[in-house]
Amino acid sequence: MSLADPRLHGPAVTETTMPTSTMTSAPKTRASNGNGTRRRRHHAEGLEAGKRSTRTLLWILLAAAMIFYGFPFLYLLFTSFKTPIDTIAVPPTILPREWTLENYTNALGRSGVLASFINSAQTAIISTVLSLVLAVPAAYGITRYKTPSGRVFIMAALVTRMVPPVAIGIPLASMMSAAGLADTPIALSIAHTTISLPLSIWLMSSFFEAVPKDLEEAATVDGCSRLGALWRVVIPVVSGGIAVTAIFAFLASWNEFLFALLMTAVRSQTTPVVIANFQTQFGLDWGSMTALAAVYSIPVILLTLLLQRKIVAGMTLGAVKG
Amino acid sequence: MSTRKTINRFTAIGGLCTAVALVATGCGAGGPTSSGSAASTVNVLVEAGGHAELTGVAEQCKKDAGIDVNFVELPYDGMFNRLSSEFSSGNVSFDVAALDSVWLPSFKDAVQPIDELFTDEAKKDIFPALVKEANVDGHFIGMPAWTNAEIILYRTDLFEDAANKAGFNAKYGYDLAAPTTWQQYKDISEFFTKDGMYGTDVKGGVETEWLAHVLQAGSPMVLDENNNVVIDNAAHKEALDFYTSLTSYAPPGAAQVDWAAAQNLFNQGKTAMTRFWAHAYRQIPKDAPVAGKVGAAPMIGGSAGVAGVPGPWYLSVPKATKNADNAKKFVKCAYDYNSLGIESSLGLASRISAFEKYQDKAGYESFGPLISTLNGAATATRPATEKWQQIVDTVLVPLLQKAVAGGDSTALLADAKKQIQDLLK
């Protein structure tokens, strides 16, 4: 809500749009009604003060929430600039006593780090595209053709989310190996799609639900086929939702650890496994681990910033249905 | 229309990215080979911390035998799952695996015998406990790559301080020096527990240290040679009572203290002594308050003498590899050039001759105590049972956590005996 919002300045707007005839008699009215005006002004000031204090309270709550959510990442970031002895200080310190970039040099200079970044990107991109390609038509079909089998299908998709990944990780690794896909990003992408696809279908279903059927019918009347209406009318409307779904699918793959641990070796190891390798039986290199984790989070932060508007639009899309 | 354009743009970018990604997928970015099918390439699966130990060996093996080595590094916590998964599937992505000693019995059927590498000369140059452990069901199935054991690390600046020396002698009636017995360890811990400092740590989160005390008290660990559960015998109780008695001289929260916490406490100067793996001596950060002020001594002894629990890693060759010949050549290289591991950041080896070569050099003062501990009369490896890791995770660590929190040792040991018997049924 902007400061020029009429809902905030109701009386002023009324006064400026007042007809001229009324304007001439206004002083008299005001003079004869001095106590009431004062009371109104006091009342308005009280309301303004109340709004100000509410806003301050909201800002405080917002700041507290931001600190609560952001602190772990900030701590990670600060730790990545600490010297080795600072990282293990007892009691721990938040800010580095001495700032250093050595951890970044060590982490990025480690063999296999660059390759792991490329592998992570490949895997996440393929997995995201696979998820969208499968989830968009599946969700559209489920929401537009409300059949019993569709309902069973979407529930079944939800149930697959309840299976612990470790239970399917080992069979999946064996299957990929038998298919000749062992230690390839495509195998890992397929595995990651099993995680992101159910969520993608559910998300896309809620976005499609929010799109009035009238839009498609109008497009059909104008000569579009069913698929044409989906492509030309519905998908542009839910583009924010697709962006949200893509972000979730990308993040699910980008940060996934267990399948990457079980299914990758020399060629396709992803960065989460490399980050975990800083914890060894002989000690934990906090500095390098946090430095690599900080670098690894940059692409995701950039992606989120890039798609911010789409995400906000997508988040509110489901809220206007009905 | 602008939305359509955006959609089209995203579609185009997405398509391009996918195409690039799919093209690149053919080989992955990590390297051209994934299995050891290429005749001159060997893939070695290794815990991330052990990678450095074998890097020098790999370079030497390339020169001597023309074998290229790819390392597959994994975190310790995930390695057992990965090994289980690949061994059970019959398809392995590696030709050599570095196995923690506790896993050898679990994977004995999945790895090949390498008896030919254990010549008489080799057996003489490997610590007796490791030779025994490497032999499972009559065959040698793993070549020790490096080994470790707990020794005593102590603060030389505190021990050599004149006031401390005089004060200690006046209170306990003998000179302050690195402890050799349980009683000395307890006395020194008590003496240094003052002014916000503690004499030692007590690790409730790991079991190995208590088991070393069990050996020092004259009993095999948990199981006897016939696999009878002996965890409730007098030696186990004596060791447990000694272990928990030190909590008065250790930082609070012993139940949660593990290796990392204990190492931090010592490096930060919060404890005067620690019983810790020998490699930690060379890993004290240069900017630590205790850097240059640490001495090393053999593990303390009980009624049965000095004893430690070795922590070796073995190189094994999976039965499923198609590259067994080169894999065995690499294992032989690792034995021949074992001392190269000492030059690594970890600084460990498995051959007695390798440790002896370095023990008198500056910076390697921990090697003498390590050799003494590994050669200790009562030093022994962990019981060779497939259920060992399960026994540790579900019985021993919970037992210790309850004990250091004040639990009754007799009742806890009796309860542990029942649980272990159930696990072994």
CSV table of C-alpha atoms in Angstrom, one decimal, chain A:
chain,number,residue,atom,x,y,z
A,1,MET,CA,0.0,0.0,0.0
A,2,SER,CA,1.6,3.3,-1.1
A,3,LEU,CA,1.5,6.6,0.9
A,4,ALA,CA,-0.8,8.0,-1.8
A,5,ASP,CA,-3.3,5.3,-1.2
A,6,PRO,CA,-6.8,6.8,-0.9
A,7,ARG,CA,-7.5,4.4,2.0
A,8,LEU,CA,-4.9,6.2,4.0
A,9,HIS,CA,-6.0,9.8,3.1
A,10,GLY,CA,-9.7,9.5,2.9
A,11,PRO,CA,-10.8,12.9,4.3
A,12,ALA,CA,-8.3,14.8,2.2
A,13,VAL,CA,-9.6,13.3,-1.0
A,14,THR,CA,-13.1,14.2,0.0
A,15,GLU,CA,-12.1,17.8,0.6
A,16,THR,CA,-10.3,18.3,-2.7
A,17,THR,CA,-13.1,16.9,-4.7
A,18,MET,CA,-15.7,18.9,-3.0
A,19,PRO,CA,-17.9,21.0,-5.3
A,20,THR,CA,-17.3,24.8,-5.4
A,21,SER,CA,-20.6,25.7,-3.8
A,22,THR,CA,-19.9,23.5,-0.9
A,23,MET,CA,-16.4,25.0,-0.6
A,24,THR,CA,-17.7,28.5,0.0
A,25,SER,CA,-19.7,27.4,2.9
A,26,ALA,CA,-17.1,25.2,4.3
A,27,PRO,CA,-15.4,27.8,6.7
A,28,LYS,CA,-18.7,28.6,8.3
A,29,THR,CA,-19.4,24.9,8.8
A,30,ARG,CA,-15.9,24.4,10.2
A,31,ALA,CA,-16.3,27.4,12.5
A,32,SER,CA,-19.6,26.3,13.8
A,33,ASN,CA,-18.2,22.8,14.3
A,34,GLY,CA,-14.8,23.6,15.9
A,35,ASN,CA,-15.1,21.1,18.7
A,36,GLY,CA,-16.0,18.3,16.3
A,37,THR,CA,-13.1,19.1,14.0
A,38,ARG,CA,-10.6,19.2,16.9
A,39,ARG,CA,-12.0,15.9,18.1
A,40,ARG,CA,-11.7,14.5,14.5
A,41,ARG,CA,-8.2,15.7,14.3
A,42,HIS,CA,-7.3,14.2,17.6
A,43,HIS,CA,-9.0,11.0,16.5
A,44,ALA,CA,-7.1,11.0,13.2
A,45,GLU,CA,-3.8,11.7,15.0
A,46,GLY,CA,-4.6,8.9,17.4
A,47,LEU,CA,-5.3,6.6,14.5
A,48,GLU,CA,-2.1,7.8,12.8
A,49,ALA,CA,-0.1,7.2,15.9
A,50,GLY,CA,-1.7,3.8,16.3
A,51,LYS,CA,-0.8,2.9,12.7
A,52,ARG,CA,2.7,4.1,13.3
A,53,SER,CA,3.1,2.0,16.4
A,54,THR,CA,1.6,-1.0,14.6
A,55,ARG,CA,4.0,-0.5,11.7
A,56,THR,CA,6.9,-0.2,14.1
A,57,LEU,CA,5.8,-3.4,15.8
A,58,LEU,CA,5.5,-5.2,12.5
A,59,TRP,CA,9.0,-3.9,11.5
A,60,ILE,CA,10.4,-5.3,14.7
A,61,LEU,CA,8.7,-8.6,14.2
A,62,LEU,CA,9.9,-8.7,10.6
A,63,ALA,CA,13.5,-7.9,11.7
A,64,ALA,CA,13.3,-10.6,14.4
A,65,ALA,CA,12.1,-13.1,11.9
A,66,MET,CA,14.8,-12.2,9.4
A,67,ILE,CA,17.5,-12.6,12.0
A,68,PHE,CA,16.0,-15.9,13.1
A,69,TYR,CA,16.0,-17.3,9.6
A,70,GLY,CA,19.1,-15.5,8.3
A,71,PHE,CA,21.4,-16.1,11.3
A,72,PRO,CA,22.5,-19.6,10.4
A,73,PHE,CA,23.5,-18.4,6.9
A,74,LEU,CA,25.2,-15.3,8.3
A,75,TYR,CA,27.1,-17.5,10.8
A,76,LEU,CA,28.2,-19.7,8.0
A,77,LEU,CA,29.3,-16.7,6.1
A,78,PHE,CA,31.3,-15.2,9.0
A,79,THR,CA,32.8,-18.6,9.7
A,80,SER,CA,34.1,-18.8,6.2
A,81,PHE,CA,36.2,-15.7,6.9
A,82,LYS,CA,37.7,-17.0,10.2
A,83,THR,CA,41.2,-18.4,10.9
A,84,PRO,CA,41.3,-22.2,11.7
A,85,ILE,CA,41.6,-21.6,15.5
A,86,ASP,CA,38.7,-19.1,15.4
A,87,THR,CA,36.4,-21.6,13.7
A,88,ILE,CA,36.7,-23.9,16.7
A,89,ALA,CA,36.8,-21.3,19.4
A,90,VAL,CA,35.2,-22.3,22.8
A,91,PRO,CA,32.9,-20.5,23.4
A,92,PRO,CA,32.2,-19.8,19.7
A,93,THR,CA,32.4,-16.2,18.4
A,94,ILE,CA,30.1,-14.8,15.7
A,95,LEU,CA,32.4,-12.4,14.0
A,96,PRO,CA,35.9,-13.4,13.0
A,97,ARG,CA,38.7,-11.9,15.2
A,98,GLU,CA,40.9,-11.8,12.1
A,99,TRP,CA,39.4,-11.8,8.6
A,100,THR,CA,41.0,-14.1,6.1
A,101,LEU,CA,40.2,-15.4,2.5
A,102,GLU,CA,42.4,-18.4,3.0
A,103,ASN,CA,39.4,-20.7,3.4
A,104,TYR,CA,38.1,-19.7,0.0
A,105,THR,CA,41.5,-20.3,-1.5
A,106,ASN,CA,41.7,-23.8,0.1
A,107,ALA,CA,38.2,-24.8,-0.8
A,108,LEU,CA,38.2,-23.6,-4.4
A,109,GLY,CA,41.8,-24.9,-5.0
A,110,ARG,CA,40.8,-28.4,-4.0
A,111,SER,CA,40.8,-30.8,-6.9
A,112,GLY,CA,37.3,-31.7,-8.2
A,113,VAL,CA,35.5,-28.7,-6.9
A,114,LEU,CA,35.0,-27.0,-10.3
A,115,ALA,CA,33.9,-30.3,-11.8
A,116,SER,CA,31.5,-30.8,-9.0
A,117,PHE,CA,29.9,-27.4,-9.6
A,118,ILE,CA,29.4,-28.3,-13.3
A,119,ASN,CA,27.9,-31.6,-12.3
A,120,SER,CA,25.5,-30.0,-9.8
A,121,ALA,CA,24.4,-27.5,-12.5
A,122,GLN,CA,23.9,-30.2,-15.1
A,123,THR,CA,22.0,-32.4,-12.8
A,124,ALA,CA,19.8,-29.7,-11.4
A,125,ILE,CA,18.9,-28.3,-14.8
A,126,ILE,CA,18.0,-31.7,-16.3
A,127,SER,CA,16.1,-32.6,-13.2
A,128,THR,CA,14.1,-29.3,-13.2
A,129,VAL,CA,13.3,-29.6,-16.9
A,130,LEU,CA,12.2,-33.3,-16.5
A,131,SER,CA,10.0,-32.3,-13.5
A,132,LEU,CA,8.3,-29.5,-15.4
A,133,VAL,CA,7.9,-31.5,-18.6
A,134,LEU,CA,6.1,-34.2,-16.7
A,135,ALA,CA,4.4,-32.2,-14.0
A,136,VAL,CA,2.7,-29.5,-16.1
A,137,PRO,CA,0.7,-31.9,-18.3
A,138,ALA,CA,0.0,-34.2,-15.4
A,139,ALA,CA,-1.3,-31.4,-13.2
A,140,TYR,CA,-3.3,-29.9,-16.1
A,141,GLY,CA,-4.9,-33.3,-16.8
A,142,ILE,CA,-5.7,-33.9,-13.2
A,143,THR,CA,-7.3,-30.5,-12.6
A,144,ARG,CA,-9.2,-30.2,-15.9
A,145,TYR,CA,-10.4,-33.8,-16.3
A,146,LYS,CA,-11.6,-34.5,-12.7
A,147,THR,CA,-11.6,-38.3,-12.9
A,148,PRO,CA,-11.4,-40.8,-10.0
A,149,SER,CA,-8.2,-42.1,-11.5
A,150,GLY,CA,-6.8,-38.6,-11.5
A,151,ARG,CA,-7.5,-38.3,-7.8
A,152,VAL,CA,-5.9,-41.6,-7.1
A,153,PHE,CA,-2.9,-40.6,-9.2
A,154,ILE,CA,-2.4,-37.3,-7.3
A,155,MET,CA,-2.7,-39.1,-3.9
A,156,ALA,CA,-0.3,-41.7,-5.1
A,157,ALA,CA,2.1,-38.9,-6.0
A,158,LEU,CA,1.8,-37.6,-2.5
A,159,VAL,CA,2.4,-41.1,-1.0
A,160,THR,CA,5.8,-41.3,-2.9
A,161,ARG,CA,6.9,-38.3,-0.9
A,162,MET,CA,6.4,-40.3,2.3
A,163,VAL,CA,8.9,-43.0,1.3
A,164,PRO,CA,12.3,-42.4,2.9
A,165,PRO,CA,14.8,-41.7,0.1
A,166,VAL,CA,17.3,-44.1,1.6
A,167,ALA,CA,14.8,-46.9,1.0
A,168,ILE,CA,14.8,-46.3,-2.8
A,169,GLY,CA,18.3,-45.0,-3.1
A,170,ILE,CA,20.0,-48.4,-3.2
A,171,PRO,CA,17.6,-50.0,-5.6
A,172,LEU,CA,17.8,-46.9,-7.8
A,173,ALA,CA,21.6,-47.1,-7.8
A,174,SER,CA,21.5,-50.7,-8.9
A,175,MET,CA,18.9,-50.0,-11.6
A,176,MET,CA,21.0,-47.1,-13.0
A,177,SER,CA,24.1,-49.3,-12.9
A,178,ALA,CA,22.3,-52.1,-14.8
A,179,ALA,CA,21.1,-49.5,-17.4
A,180,GLY,CA,24.7,-48.5,-18.0
A,181,LEU,CA,24.1,-45.1,-16.5
A,182,ALA,CA,26.2,-45.5,-13.4
A,183,ASP,CA,28.1,-42.4,-12.4
A,184,THR,CA,26.4,-40.0,-14.8
A,185,PRO,CA,24.5,-36.8,-14.2
A,186,ILE,CA,21.5,-38.1,-16.1
A,187,ALA,CA,21.1,-41.0,-13.7
A,188,LEU,CA,21.3,-38.6,-10.8
A,189,SER,CA,18.8,-36.3,-12.5
A,190,ILE,CA,16.3,-39.1,-12.9
A,191,ALA,CA,16.8,-39.9,-9.2
A,192,HIS,CA,16.3,-36.3,-8.2
A,193,THR,CA,13.2,-36.1,-10.4
A,194,THR,CA,11.6,-38.8,-8.2
A,195,ILE,CA,11.9,-36.3,-5.3
A,196,SER,CA,10.7,-33.2,-7.1
A,197,LEU,CA,8.1,-34.6,-9.4
A,198,PRO,CA,5.3,-35.3,-6.8
A,199,LEU,CA,5.8,-31.8,-5.3
A,200,SER,CA,5.8,-30.3,-8.7
A,201,ILE,CA,2.5,-32.0,-9.7
A,202,TRP,CA,0.9,-30.8,-6.5
A,203,LEU,CA,2.1,-27.3,-6.9
A,204,MET,CA,1.1,-27.0,-10.5
A,205,SER,CA,-2.3,-28.5,-9.7
A,206,SER,CA,-3.1,-25.8,-7.3
A,207,PHE,CA,-2.0,-23.1,-9.8
A,208,PHE,CA,-4.1,-24.6,-12.6
A,209,GLU,CA,-7.1,-24.8,-10.2
A,210,ALA,CA,-6.8,-21.0,-9.8
A,211,VAL,CA,-7.2,-20.4,-13.6
A,212,PRO,CA,-10.9,-19.9,-14.5
A,213,LYS,CA,-12.2,-22.4,-17.1
A,214,ASP,CA,-13.9,-19.5,-18.9
A,215,LEU,CA,-10.5,-18.4,-20.2
A,216,GLU,CA,-9.9,-21.7,-22.0
A,217,GLU,CA,-13.5,-21.8,-23.2
A,218,ALA,CA,-13.0,-18.3,-24.7
A,219,ALA,CA,-9.8,-19.4,-26.4
A,220,THR,CA,-11.6,-22.5,-27.7
A,221,VAL,CA,-14.4,-20.3,-29.1
A,222,ASP,CA,-11.7,-18.2,-30.8
A,223,GLY,CA,-10.4,-21.3,-32.6
A,224,CYS,CA,-7.8,-22.7,-30.2
A,225,SER,CA,-7.4,-26.4,-29.7
A,226,ARG,CA,-7.3,-27.8,-26.2
A,227,LEU,CA,-3.5,-27.9,-26.3
A,228,GLY,CA,-3.4,-24.5,-28.0
A,229,ALA,CA,-5.4,-23.0,-25.2
A,230,LEU,CA,-3.1,-24.6,-22.7
A,231,TRP,CA,0.0,-23.2,-24.4
A,232,ARG,CA,-1.3,-19.8,-25.5
A,233,VAL,CA,-3.6,-18.9,-22.6
A,234,VAL,CA,-3.2,-21.1,-19.5
A,235,ILE,CA,0.5,-21.4,-19.3
A,236,PRO,CA,1.2,-17.6,-19.6
A,237,VAL,CA,-1.3,-17.1,-16.8
A,238,VAL,CA,0.4,-19.7,-14.5
A,239,SER,CA,4.0,-18.6,-15.5
A,240,GLY,CA,4.6,-17.4,-12.0
A,241,GLY,CA,3.5,-20.8,-10.7
A,242,ILE,CA,5.8,-22.5,-13.1
A,243,ALA,CA,8.7,-20.3,-11.9
A,244,VAL,CA,7.9,-21.3,-8.3
A,245,THR,CA,7.8,-25.0,-9.2
A,246,ALA,CA,11.0,-24.7,-11.2
A,247,ILE,CA,12.7,-23.1,-8.2
A,248,PHE,CA,11.6,-25.8,-5.9
A,249,ALA,CA,12.6,-28.6,-8.3
A,250,PHE,CA,16.0,-26.9,-8.9
A,251,LEU,CA,16.6,-26.5,-5.2
A,252,ALA,CA,15.6,-30.1,-4.5
A,253,SER,CA,18.3,-31.3,-6.9
A,254,TRP,CA,20.9,-28.6,-6.2
A,255,ASN,CA,21.0,-29.4,-2.4
A,256,GLU,CA,20.3,-33.2,-2.6
A,257,PHE,CA,22.9,-35.3,-0.8
A,258,LEU,CA,21.9,-38.9,-0.3
A,259,PHE,CA,21.3,-40.0,-3.9
A,260,ALA,CA,24.5,-38.1,-4.9
A,261,LEU,CA,26.4,-40.1,-2.3
A,262,LEU,CA,25.1,-43.4,-3.5
A,263,MET,CA,25.1,-42.8,-7.2
A,264,THR,CA,28.1,-40.8,-8.1
A,265,ALA,CA,31.8,-41.6,-8.2
A,266,VAL,CA,34.6,-40.1,-10.4
A,267,ARG,CA,32.6,-38.4,-13.2
A,268,SER,CA,29.5,-37.0,-11.7
A,269,GLN,CA,30.1,-36.2,-8.0
A,270,THR,CA,28.1,-33.1,-7.0
A,271,THR,CA,29.2,-30.3,-4.7
A,272,PRO,CA,27.1,-31.3,-1.6
A,273,VAL,CA,29.2,-34.5,-1.4
A,274,VAL,CA,32.4,-32.5,-1.9
A,275,ILE,CA,31.3,-30.2,0.9
A,276,ALA,CA,30.6,-33.2,3.2
A,277,ASN,CA,34.1,-34.5,2.4
A,278,PHE,CA,35.6,-31.7,4.6
A,279,GLN,CA,34.3,-33.7,7.6
A,280,THR,CA,36.7,-36.6,7.9
A,281,GLN,CA,37.5,-39.2,10.5
A,282,PHE,CA,40.5,-37.1,11.4
A,283,GLY,CA,38.8,-33.7,11.9
A,284,LEU,CA,36.4,-31.1,10.5
A,285,ASP,CA,37.7,-28.3,8.3
A,286,TRP,CA,35.0,-25.8,9.2
A,287,GLY,CA,36.6,-22.9,7.4
A,288,SER,CA,36.9,-24.6,4.0
A,289,MET,CA,33.5,-26.3,4.4
A,290,THR,CA,31.7,-23.1,5.1
A,291,ALA,CA,33.6,-21.2,2.3
A,292,LEU,CA,32.5,-23.8,-0.3
A,293,ALA,CA,29.0,-23.8,1.1
A,294,ALA,CA,28.8,-20.0,0.8
A,295,VAL,CA,30.0,-20.1,-2.8
A,296,TYR,CA,27.6,-22.9,-3.6
A,297,SER,CA,24.7,-20.9,-2.3
A,298,ILE,CA,25.4,-18.0,-4.6
A,299,PRO,CA,23.8,-19.4,-7.8
A,300,VAL,CA,20.6,-20.2,-5.9
A,301,ILE,CA,20.4,-16.8,-4.3
A,302,LEU,CA,20.9,-15.2,-7.8
A,303,LEU,CA,18.3,-17.4,-9.3
A,304,THR,CA,15.8,-16.5,-6.6
A,305,LEU,CA,16.5,-12.8,-7.0
A,306,LEU,CA,16.1,-13.1,-10.8
A,307,LEU,CA,12.8,-14.9,-10.5
A,308,GLN,CA,11.6,-12.9,-7.4
A,309,ARG,CA,8.7,-11.2,-9.1
A,310,LYS,CA,7.5,-14.4,-10.7
A,311,ILE,CA,7.8,-16.2,-7.4
A,312,VAL,CA,5.7,-13.6,-5.6
A,313,ALA,CA,3.1,-13.7,-8.4
A,314,GLY,CA,3.1,-17.5,-8.2
A,315,MET,CA,2.7,-17.5,-4.5
A,316,THR,CA,-0.4,-15.4,-4.6
A,317,LEU,CA,-1.9,-17.1,-7.7
A,318,GLY,CA,-3.5,-19.8,-5.6
A,319,ALA,CA,-4.8,-17.3,-3.1
A,320,VAL,CA,-7.4,-15.7,-5.5
A,321,LYS,CA,-9.1,-18.9,-6.7
A,322,GLY,CA,-12.8,-19.2,-6.1
